[in-house]
Short mmCIF file of C-alpha atoms in Angstrom, two decimals:
data_model
loop_
_atom_site.label_atom_id
_atom_site.label_comp_id
_atom_site.label_asym_id
_atom_site.label_seq_id
_atom_site.Cartn_x
_atom_site.Cartn_y
_atom_site.Cartn_z
CA MET A 8 -4.41 25.00 -17.77
CA LEU A 9 -1.87 22.46 -16.57
CA ILE A 10 -1.12 19.85 -19.20
CA PHE A 11 0.40 16.52 -18.20
CA SER A 12 2.88 14.72 -20.41
CA TYR A 13 1.27 11.37 -19.55
CA PHE A 14 -1.99 12.42 -21.21
CA CYS A 15 -1.45 10.98 -24.64
CA ALA A 16 -4.72 12.09 -26.22
CA THR A 17 -7.68 14.31 -25.59
CA MET A 18 -11.35 14.36 -26.41
CA THR A 19 -13.89 17.11 -25.95
CA ASP A 20 -15.06 15.89 -22.56
CA THR A 21 -12.35 13.45 -21.48
CA LYS A 22 -8.61 13.08 -21.02
CA ILE A 23 -7.05 9.77 -22.01
CA VAL A 24 -4.08 8.10 -20.31
CA ASN A 25 -2.21 5.27 -22.01
CA ASP A 26 -1.72 2.78 -19.18
CA PRO A 27 0.66 -0.18 -19.74
CA VAL A 28 -1.66 -2.57 -17.89
CA PHE A 29 -5.18 -1.65 -19.03
CA GLY A 30 -4.58 0.41 -22.15
CA PHE A 31 -6.47 3.67 -22.56
CA ILE A 32 -8.03 5.04 -19.37
CA LYS A 33 -10.58 7.80 -19.86
CA ILE A 34 -10.84 10.55 -17.24
CA PRO A 35 -13.92 12.76 -17.70
CA ARG A 36 -13.44 16.50 -17.44
CA GLY A 37 -15.01 17.98 -14.35
CA LEU A 38 -14.71 16.69 -10.80
CA LEU A 39 -12.67 13.56 -11.56
CA TYR A 40 -10.17 15.42 -13.74
CA ASP A 41 -9.93 18.16 -11.12
CA ILE A 42 -8.96 15.54 -8.53
CA VAL A 43 -6.21 14.18 -10.78
CA ARG A 44 -4.87 17.70 -11.32
CA HIS A 45 -4.79 18.45 -7.59
CA PRO A 46 -1.30 18.71 -6.02
CA LEU A 47 -2.14 16.09 -3.38
CA PHE A 48 -2.95 13.58 -6.10
CA GLN A 49 0.11 14.58 -8.13
CA ARG A 50 2.21 13.87 -5.04
CA LEU A 51 1.52 10.16 -5.63
CA ASN A 52 3.83 10.36 -8.65
CA ARG A 53 6.67 10.61 -6.14
CA ILE A 54 5.76 7.57 -4.05
CA ASN A 55 6.61 4.06 -5.22
CA GLN A 56 3.77 1.58 -5.11
CA LEU A 57 5.93 -1.31 -3.90
CA GLY A 58 8.32 0.50 -1.59
CA LEU A 59 11.68 -1.24 -1.89
CA ALA A 60 10.59 -4.35 -3.80
CA SER A 61 12.73 -3.13 -6.70
CA VAL A 62 15.79 -4.53 -4.89
CA VAL A 63 14.41 -7.93 -5.92
CA TYR A 64 12.36 -6.99 -8.99
CA PRO A 65 14.08 -4.07 -10.79
CA GLY A 66 10.99 -3.31 -12.86
CA ALA A 67 8.86 -2.64 -9.79
CA ARG A 68 9.21 1.13 -9.87
CA HIS A 69 5.63 2.06 -10.62
CA THR A 70 3.90 4.64 -8.48
CA ARG A 71 0.82 5.13 -6.32
CA PHE A 72 -0.34 7.54 -9.02
CA GLN A 73 -0.43 4.78 -11.64
CA HIS A 74 -2.16 2.41 -9.23
CA SER A 75 -4.82 4.96 -8.34
CA LEU A 76 -5.62 5.58 -12.00
CA GLY A 77 -5.80 1.82 -12.58
CA ALA A 78 -8.18 1.32 -9.65
CA PHE A 79 -10.31 4.17 -11.00
CA HIS A 80 -10.47 2.46 -14.40
CA LEU A 81 -11.61 -0.82 -12.84
CA MET A 82 -14.19 1.04 -10.76
CA SER A 83 -15.62 2.61 -13.92
CA GLU A 84 -15.83 -0.84 -15.51
CA ALA A 85 -17.48 -2.32 -12.40
CA ILE A 86 -20.09 0.43 -12.18
CA LEU A 87 -20.98 0.01 -15.86
CA SER A 88 -21.28 -3.77 -15.49
CA LEU A 89 -23.51 -3.49 -12.42
CA GLN A 90 -25.73 -0.92 -14.13
CA GLN A 91 -26.13 -3.19 -17.16
CA LYS A 92 -27.42 -5.91 -14.82
CA GLY A 93 -30.19 -3.65 -13.58
CA ASN A 94 -28.58 -2.34 -10.41
CA PHE A 95 -29.70 1.27 -10.13
CA ILE A 96 -26.76 3.60 -9.57
CA PHE A 97 -27.26 7.35 -10.02
CA ASP A 98 -24.72 9.18 -12.16
CA SER A 99 -23.82 11.22 -9.07
CA GLU A 100 -23.16 8.00 -7.12
CA ALA A 101 -21.02 6.61 -9.93
CA GLU A 102 -18.95 9.79 -10.00
CA ALA A 103 -18.66 9.80 -6.21
CA VAL A 104 -17.42 6.21 -5.90
CA GLU A 105 -14.97 6.83 -8.76
CA ALA A 106 -13.72 9.93 -6.92
CA ALA A 107 -13.34 7.93 -3.71
CA ILE A 108 -11.25 5.21 -5.35
CA LEU A 109 -9.07 7.85 -7.02
CA MET A 110 -8.27 9.31 -3.58
CA HIS A 111 -8.12 6.10 -1.54
CA ASP A 112 -4.30 6.11 -1.34
CA ILE A 113 -3.45 9.80 -1.07
CA GLY A 114 -2.51 9.42 2.60
CA HIS A 115 0.44 7.11 1.92
CA GLY A 116 3.84 8.28 3.08
CA PRO A 117 7.26 7.68 1.52
CA PHE A 118 7.82 4.12 0.29
CA SER A 119 4.12 3.34 0.81
CA HIS A 120 3.66 1.01 3.80
CA VAL A 121 7.33 0.76 4.76
CA LEU A 122 7.47 3.77 7.06
CA GLU A 123 4.14 3.45 8.85
CA ASP A 124 4.83 3.49 12.60
CA THR A 125 8.34 4.86 11.98
CA LEU A 126 7.99 8.55 11.13
CA ILE A 127 4.51 8.66 12.66
CA HIS A 128 2.61 6.30 14.92
CA GLY A 129 -0.89 5.74 16.21
CA ILE A 130 -2.50 6.98 13.00
CA SER A 131 -3.12 5.03 9.78
CA HIS A 132 -2.65 6.17 6.21
CA GLU A 133 -6.44 5.78 5.81
CA ASP A 134 -6.95 8.41 8.52
CA ILE A 135 -4.52 10.73 6.80
CA SER A 136 -6.21 10.03 3.45
CA LEU A 137 -9.46 11.31 4.97
CA MET A 138 -7.72 14.50 6.13
CA MET A 139 -6.41 15.06 2.63
CA MET A 140 -9.81 14.29 1.11
CA GLU A 141 -11.32 16.99 3.27
CA GLN A 142 -8.69 19.43 2.03
CA ILE A 143 -9.35 18.51 -1.62
CA ASN A 144 -13.07 18.83 -0.91
CA HIS A 145 -12.49 22.36 0.38
CA ASP A 146 -10.32 23.25 -2.61
CA LEU A 147 -12.87 21.90 -5.10
CA GLY A 148 -15.86 23.73 -3.69
CA GLN A 149 -17.33 21.07 -1.36
CA ARG A 150 -18.14 18.69 -4.21
CA LEU A 151 -16.82 15.52 -2.52
CA GLY A 152 -19.34 15.03 0.28
CA MET A 153 -20.84 11.87 -1.20
CA ALA A 154 -17.42 10.45 -2.12
CA ILE A 155 -16.17 10.89 1.44
CA ALA A 156 -19.36 9.35 2.85
CA ILE A 157 -18.87 6.30 0.62
CA PHE A 158 -15.22 6.04 1.62
CA ARG A 159 -16.22 6.20 5.30
CA ASP A 160 -18.90 3.53 4.76
CA GLN A 161 -21.56 6.02 5.81
CA TYR A 162 -23.55 6.01 2.58
CA PRO A 163 -26.84 4.02 2.42
CA LYS A 164 -25.74 1.88 -0.53
CA ARG A 165 -23.08 -0.10 1.27
CA PHE A 166 -22.05 -2.12 -1.77
CA LEU A 167 -20.43 1.05 -3.14
CA HIS A 168 -18.04 1.06 -0.17
CA GLN A 169 -17.32 -2.63 -0.78
CA LEU A 170 -16.09 -1.72 -4.24
CA ILE A 171 -13.47 0.46 -2.51
CA SER A 172 -12.65 -1.62 0.55
CA SER A 173 -13.41 -5.32 0.87
CA GLN A 174 -11.80 -8.65 0.08
CA LEU A 175 -12.77 -8.16 -3.56
CA ASP A 176 -12.36 -4.43 -4.12
CA MET A 177 -11.00 -2.51 -7.08
CA ASP A 178 -7.90 -1.57 -5.08
CA ARG A 179 -6.82 -5.21 -4.79
CA LEU A 180 -7.82 -6.10 -8.33
CA ASP A 181 -5.58 -3.36 -9.67
CA TYR A 182 -2.54 -3.82 -7.46
CA LEU A 183 -2.39 -7.56 -8.08
CA ARG A 184 -2.54 -7.08 -11.85
CA ARG A 185 -0.21 -4.08 -11.82
CA ASP A 186 2.36 -5.48 -9.40
CA SER A 187 2.41 -8.76 -11.33
CA PHE A 188 3.02 -6.85 -14.56
CA PHE A 189 5.88 -4.71 -13.27
CA THR A 190 7.60 -7.42 -11.23
CA GLY A 191 7.22 -10.08 -13.92
CA VAL A 192 5.71 -12.51 -11.39
CA THR A 193 3.15 -14.00 -13.75
CA GLU A 194 1.45 -16.04 -11.02
CA GLY A 195 -0.22 -12.83 -9.82
CA ASN A 196 -1.87 -12.05 -13.15
CA ILE A 197 -5.51 -12.37 -12.12
CA GLY A 198 -8.54 -12.23 -14.42
CA SER A 199 -9.78 -8.85 -13.22
CA ALA A 200 -12.05 -8.27 -16.23
CA ARG A 201 -13.76 -11.63 -15.71
CA ILE A 202 -14.26 -10.99 -11.99
CA ILE A 203 -15.79 -7.58 -12.65
CA LYS A 204 -18.19 -9.04 -15.23
CA MET A 205 -19.31 -11.61 -12.66
CA LEU A 206 -20.10 -9.06 -9.91
CA ASN A 207 -23.69 -8.41 -8.89
CA VAL A 208 -25.59 -6.95 -5.94
CA VAL A 209 -28.02 -8.79 -3.65
CA ASP A 210 -29.52 -7.19 -0.54
CA ASP A 211 -27.09 -4.26 -0.78
CA ARG A 212 -23.95 -6.38 -0.81
CA LEU A 213 -21.61 -7.51 -3.54
CA VAL A 214 -21.81 -11.09 -4.73
CA VAL A 215 -20.08 -13.06 -7.46
CA GLU A 216 -22.20 -15.01 -9.90
CA GLN A 217 -21.64 -18.76 -9.94
CA LYS A 218 -19.82 -18.70 -13.30
CA GLY A 219 -17.07 -16.62 -11.69
CA ILE A 220 -16.11 -19.07 -8.94
CA TYR A 221 -13.00 -20.33 -10.75
CA SER A 222 -11.78 -16.78 -11.25
CA ILE A 223 -12.20 -16.17 -7.52
CA GLU A 224 -10.26 -19.31 -6.68
CA ASN A 225 -7.45 -18.13 -8.95
CA TYR A 226 -7.62 -14.64 -7.43
CA LEU A 227 -7.22 -15.91 -3.87
CA THR A 228 -4.40 -18.26 -4.81
CA SER A 229 -2.63 -15.53 -6.79
CA ARG A 230 -2.96 -13.13 -3.88
CA ARG A 231 -1.26 -15.61 -1.57
CA LEU A 232 1.58 -16.17 -4.04
CA MET A 233 2.10 -12.44 -4.55
CA TYR A 234 2.36 -11.80 -0.83
CA TRP A 235 5.07 -14.36 -0.22
CA GLN A 236 6.88 -13.90 -3.55
CA VAL A 237 6.74 -10.10 -3.74
CA TYR A 238 5.30 -8.12 -0.81
CA LEU A 239 6.93 -10.26 1.89
CA HIS A 240 9.94 -11.45 -0.08
CA LYS A 241 12.74 -11.90 2.43
CA THR A 242 15.20 -9.67 0.58
CA ALA A 243 12.70 -6.83 0.26
CA VAL A 244 11.81 -7.18 3.93
CA ALA A 245 15.51 -7.07 4.87
CA CYS A 246 16.04 -3.91 2.82
CA GLU A 247 13.02 -2.29 4.44
CA LYS A 248 14.51 -3.00 7.87
CA VAL A 249 17.73 -1.19 6.89
CA LEU A 250 15.62 1.84 5.95
CA VAL A 251 13.50 1.72 9.10
CA ASN A 252 16.55 1.35 11.37
CA MET A 253 18.33 4.19 9.58
CA LEU A 254 15.41 6.52 10.26
CA MET A 255 15.18 5.36 13.86
CA ARG A 256 18.88 6.18 14.33
CA ALA A 257 18.39 9.58 12.70
CA ARG A 258 15.45 10.26 14.99
CA ASP A 259 17.38 9.26 18.10
CA LEU A 260 20.42 11.34 17.12
CA THR A 261 18.16 14.34 16.53
CA ARG A 262 16.61 13.94 19.96
CA MET A 263 20.13 13.86 21.43
CA GLY A 264 20.82 17.27 19.93
CA GLU A 265 22.45 16.34 16.61
CA THR A 266 21.57 18.46 13.60
CA LEU A 267 21.12 16.26 10.54
CA PHE A 268 20.70 17.22 6.92
CA ALA A 269 17.04 16.80 6.00
CA SER A 270 14.30 18.52 4.06
CA PRO A 271 12.03 20.67 6.28
CA ALA A 272 9.30 18.03 6.12
CA LEU A 273 11.58 15.13 7.02
CA ALA A 274 13.23 17.16 9.79
CA TYR A 275 9.78 17.85 11.24
CA PHE A 276 9.00 14.15 11.63
CA ILE A 277 12.39 12.83 12.73
CA GLY A 278 12.60 15.61 15.30
CA GLY A 279 9.18 15.19 16.89
CA ASN A 280 6.90 12.60 18.41
CA VAL A 281 4.11 12.76 15.87
CA ASP A 282 0.99 10.71 16.57
CA ALA A 283 -2.77 11.04 16.08
CA GLN A 284 -3.10 13.56 18.90
CA TRP A 285 -0.27 15.62 17.47
CA PHE A 286 -2.08 15.80 14.13
CA GLU A 287 -5.21 17.01 15.92
CA GLU A 288 -3.41 19.69 17.90
CA HIS A 289 -0.92 20.97 15.29
CA SER A 290 -2.39 22.18 12.03
CA GLU A 291 1.02 22.32 10.36
CA ALA A 292 1.51 18.54 10.77
CA ILE A 293 -0.68 17.58 7.81
CA LYS A 294 0.99 20.27 5.68
CA MET A 295 4.40 18.87 6.49
CA TYR A 296 3.21 15.33 5.78
CA GLU A 297 1.92 16.43 2.39
CA GLU A 298 5.45 17.58 1.53
CA LEU A 299 6.97 14.15 2.25
CA ASP A 300 7.73 11.70 -0.52
CA ASP A 301 10.42 9.20 -1.50
CA SER A 302 12.84 11.91 -2.65
CA ASP A 303 13.09 13.36 0.88
CA ILE A 304 14.45 10.06 2.16
CA TRP A 305 16.85 9.41 -0.73
CA SER A 306 18.37 12.89 -0.57
CA ALA A 307 18.87 12.57 3.19
CA MET A 308 20.62 9.22 2.74
CA LYS A 309 23.17 10.75 0.37
CA ALA A 310 24.19 13.22 3.07
CA TRP A 311 23.94 10.80 5.98
CA ARG A 312 26.39 8.32 4.45
CA HIS A 313 29.10 10.90 5.23
CA HIS A 314 27.95 11.59 8.80
CA PRO A 315 30.51 10.90 11.54
CA ASP A 316 28.05 8.63 13.40
CA LYS A 317 29.15 5.16 12.31
CA ILE A 318 25.72 3.58 12.65
CA LEU A 319 23.86 6.20 10.61
CA SER A 320 26.53 6.38 7.91
CA THR A 321 26.71 2.59 7.62
CA LEU A 322 22.95 2.19 7.28
CA ALA A 323 22.73 5.00 4.73
CA ALA A 324 25.54 3.48 2.69
CA ASP A 325 23.86 0.08 2.94
CA MET A 326 20.74 1.55 1.37
CA LEU A 327 22.51 3.45 -1.38
CA ASP A 328 24.94 0.66 -2.30
CA ARG A 329 22.45 -2.22 -1.89
CA ARG A 330 24.25 -3.86 1.02
CA ILE A 331 21.11 -5.43 2.38
CA PHE A 332 20.78 -6.99 5.82
CA LYS A 333 21.33 -10.72 5.81
CA VAL A 334 18.04 -12.42 6.55
CA GLU A 335 17.09 -15.73 8.11
CA VAL A 336 13.51 -16.98 7.90
CA HIS A 337 12.46 -19.36 10.66
CA GLU A 338 9.32 -21.39 11.20
CA GLN A 339 9.65 -21.09 14.99
CA PRO A 340 10.34 -18.09 17.27
CA ILE A 341 14.01 -17.12 17.27
CA PRO A 342 15.74 -18.07 20.57
CA GLN A 343 16.81 -15.12 22.70
CA GLN A 344 20.26 -16.67 23.05
CA ARG A 345 20.75 -16.46 19.27
CA ILE A 346 19.69 -12.80 19.29
CA ASP A 347 22.02 -11.93 22.17
CA GLU A 348 24.98 -13.68 20.56
CA LEU A 349 24.38 -11.94 17.25
CA GLN A 350 24.09 -8.53 18.90
CA GLU A 351 27.38 -9.06 20.74
CA GLN A 352 29.08 -10.21 17.53
CA ILE A 353 27.94 -7.16 15.58
CA ALA A 354 29.01 -4.81 18.37
CA GLN A 355 32.51 -6.28 18.47
CA GLN A 356 33.05 -6.38 14.72
CA MET A 357 31.76 -2.84 14.16
CA GLY A 358 33.37 -1.38 17.26
CA ILE A 359 30.13 0.03 18.64
CA ALA A 360 28.33 -0.27 21.97
CA ARG A 361 26.37 -3.49 22.43
CA GLU A 362 23.21 -1.49 23.04
CA ASP A 363 23.68 0.35 19.74
CA ALA A 364 24.01 -2.91 17.83
CA ARG A 365 20.18 -3.10 17.93
CA TYR A 366 20.13 -0.63 15.03
CA MET A 367 22.04 -3.15 12.94
CA MET A 368 19.46 -5.94 13.30
CA SER A 369 15.73 -6.54 13.30
CA ILE A 370 13.49 -9.32 14.61
CA ASN A 371 10.01 -9.55 13.16
CA THR A 372 7.06 -11.91 13.08
CA ILE A 373 5.09 -11.77 9.84
CA GLU A 374 1.86 -13.63 9.20
CA LYS A 375 -0.64 -13.56 6.38
CA ASP A 376 -3.75 -15.38 5.24
CA MET A 377 -5.35 -15.22 1.81
CA TYR A 378 -8.92 -14.86 3.06
CA SER A 379 -10.24 -13.49 6.33
CA VAL A 380 -13.46 -15.05 7.61
CA ASP A 381 -13.93 -11.98 9.83
CA ASP A 382 -13.86 -9.49 6.94
CA ASP A 383 -16.49 -8.84 4.26
CA ALA A 384 -17.23 -12.26 2.84
CA ILE A 385 -16.85 -13.22 -0.80
CA ASP A 386 -20.28 -14.67 -1.54
CA ILE A 387 -21.23 -16.77 -4.55
CA LEU A 388 -24.67 -16.28 -6.13
CA TYR A 389 -26.18 -19.44 -7.65
CA LYS A 390 -28.71 -19.55 -10.46
CA ASP A 391 -31.48 -20.57 -8.05
CA GLY A 392 -30.87 -17.40 -6.00
CA THR A 393 -29.08 -19.08 -3.11
CA ILE A 394 -25.87 -17.56 -1.80
CA ARG A 395 -22.91 -19.45 -0.36
CA ASN A 396 -19.63 -18.24 1.04
CA ILE A 397 -16.59 -19.00 -1.11
CA CYS A 398 -15.34 -21.25 1.70
CA ASP A 399 -18.36 -23.50 1.17
CA ALA A 400 -18.77 -23.02 -2.57
CA SER A 401 -15.23 -23.85 -3.66
CA GLU A 402 -14.40 -27.45 -4.51
CA ILE A 403 -10.64 -26.97 -4.13
CA LEU A 404 -10.47 -24.48 -1.27
CA ASN A 405 -11.86 -24.82 2.22
CA VAL A 406 -12.22 -22.49 5.17
CA GLN A 407 -9.28 -24.04 7.01
CA LEU A 408 -6.97 -23.54 4.01
CA LEU A 409 -8.31 -20.11 3.07
CA SER A 410 -8.19 -18.56 6.53
CA ARG A 411 -5.08 -20.28 7.90
CA LYS A 412 -2.47 -17.70 8.81
CA VAL A 413 1.03 -18.54 7.64
CA ARG A 414 3.48 -17.23 10.22
CA LYS A 415 7.19 -16.71 9.65
CA TYR A 416 9.92 -15.29 11.85
CA TYR A 417 12.46 -12.97 10.20
CA LEU A 418 15.91 -12.31 11.68
CA CYS A 419 17.66 -9.54 9.71
CA TYR A 420 21.14 -8.27 10.58
CA GLN A 421 24.13 -6.34 9.25
CA ARG A 422 26.62 -8.28 7.18
CA THR A 423 29.88 -7.77 9.06
CA THR A 424 32.03 -10.14 7.01
CA THR A 425 32.27 -10.73 3.27
#
């Protein structure tokens, strides 16, 4: 039997992981342990949770594997709390929803969200997660039917799906706590245990008991702070654009007949036009995707920095030596004249064609709200049995503040002078 070094203790019917955020996490032997042992789950050890955020927060090098175990732990706590309040959940349903949250992120590619719509397009990581779930289901003797149904939101008890995917799911509760811990951004340290204890079910949907309203207010505020301080930090965004543009240049060179150093899996994606239809028609596509992780990209960069193509070598060196794009954040759309002038300046200083200077810059519009009125609502349950949306229940937050999208315009470009 495979034994993992991160299992610090064992019991007769469980394995125990010592997690830096939640302490000891118990994984029962059987289906759940079999999922953790599966190669597709182990692959998450090689994918960083926060992509390139470590350029700003050096401690942010935790993995999707750690996050998935943390989300599983919170799911176990949530199920136990709901059962203690009289919500009837079969043991098979508890195991299935725990299995689903374990596998919810297995479809992520290298650097998590960074490379979506770069190496592949027209297909989400959730769609790929479902493909991988089906493969694990096959490998484990068709024992994941209920878990997949819950993940798809096709199971009669819809509140189980809400625990996996909603505005108050175990995925978000873990990543906010975990990302806050590893980045050191203490503002994101939400009271996940308190929120879980306040969860209940009414008419097959999750609600939060009235005593938990302050924890929800803190959760929504913390989520907003974490997005703008960590996930959308301008330096991390600028570094991500260097990576994306490097891969776009590699893809375009490959299509022009260049042969670039790359692992077989990376070569497959930079050399083709892989979309949802391609996945449907080519059975090898998912196999190649399963081979991809962060190490494929880093190893390619080390070779590409010596490539004779000036654009590719510059971008690869930028990534390896932390020469990040300069970034300007604007409150208004960036004038086309400014973009044209910058492109011409880069072309002249680097000695490249003006058209090719587009690889050395990026223009993006990023917007985010902390609560979507169109998504599953966060509802507050009062002692008299009435239910009110958090927008109406909160004394310090209102629907205009909660749902207002903050929009920023990012102009990232190569530093051509010191």
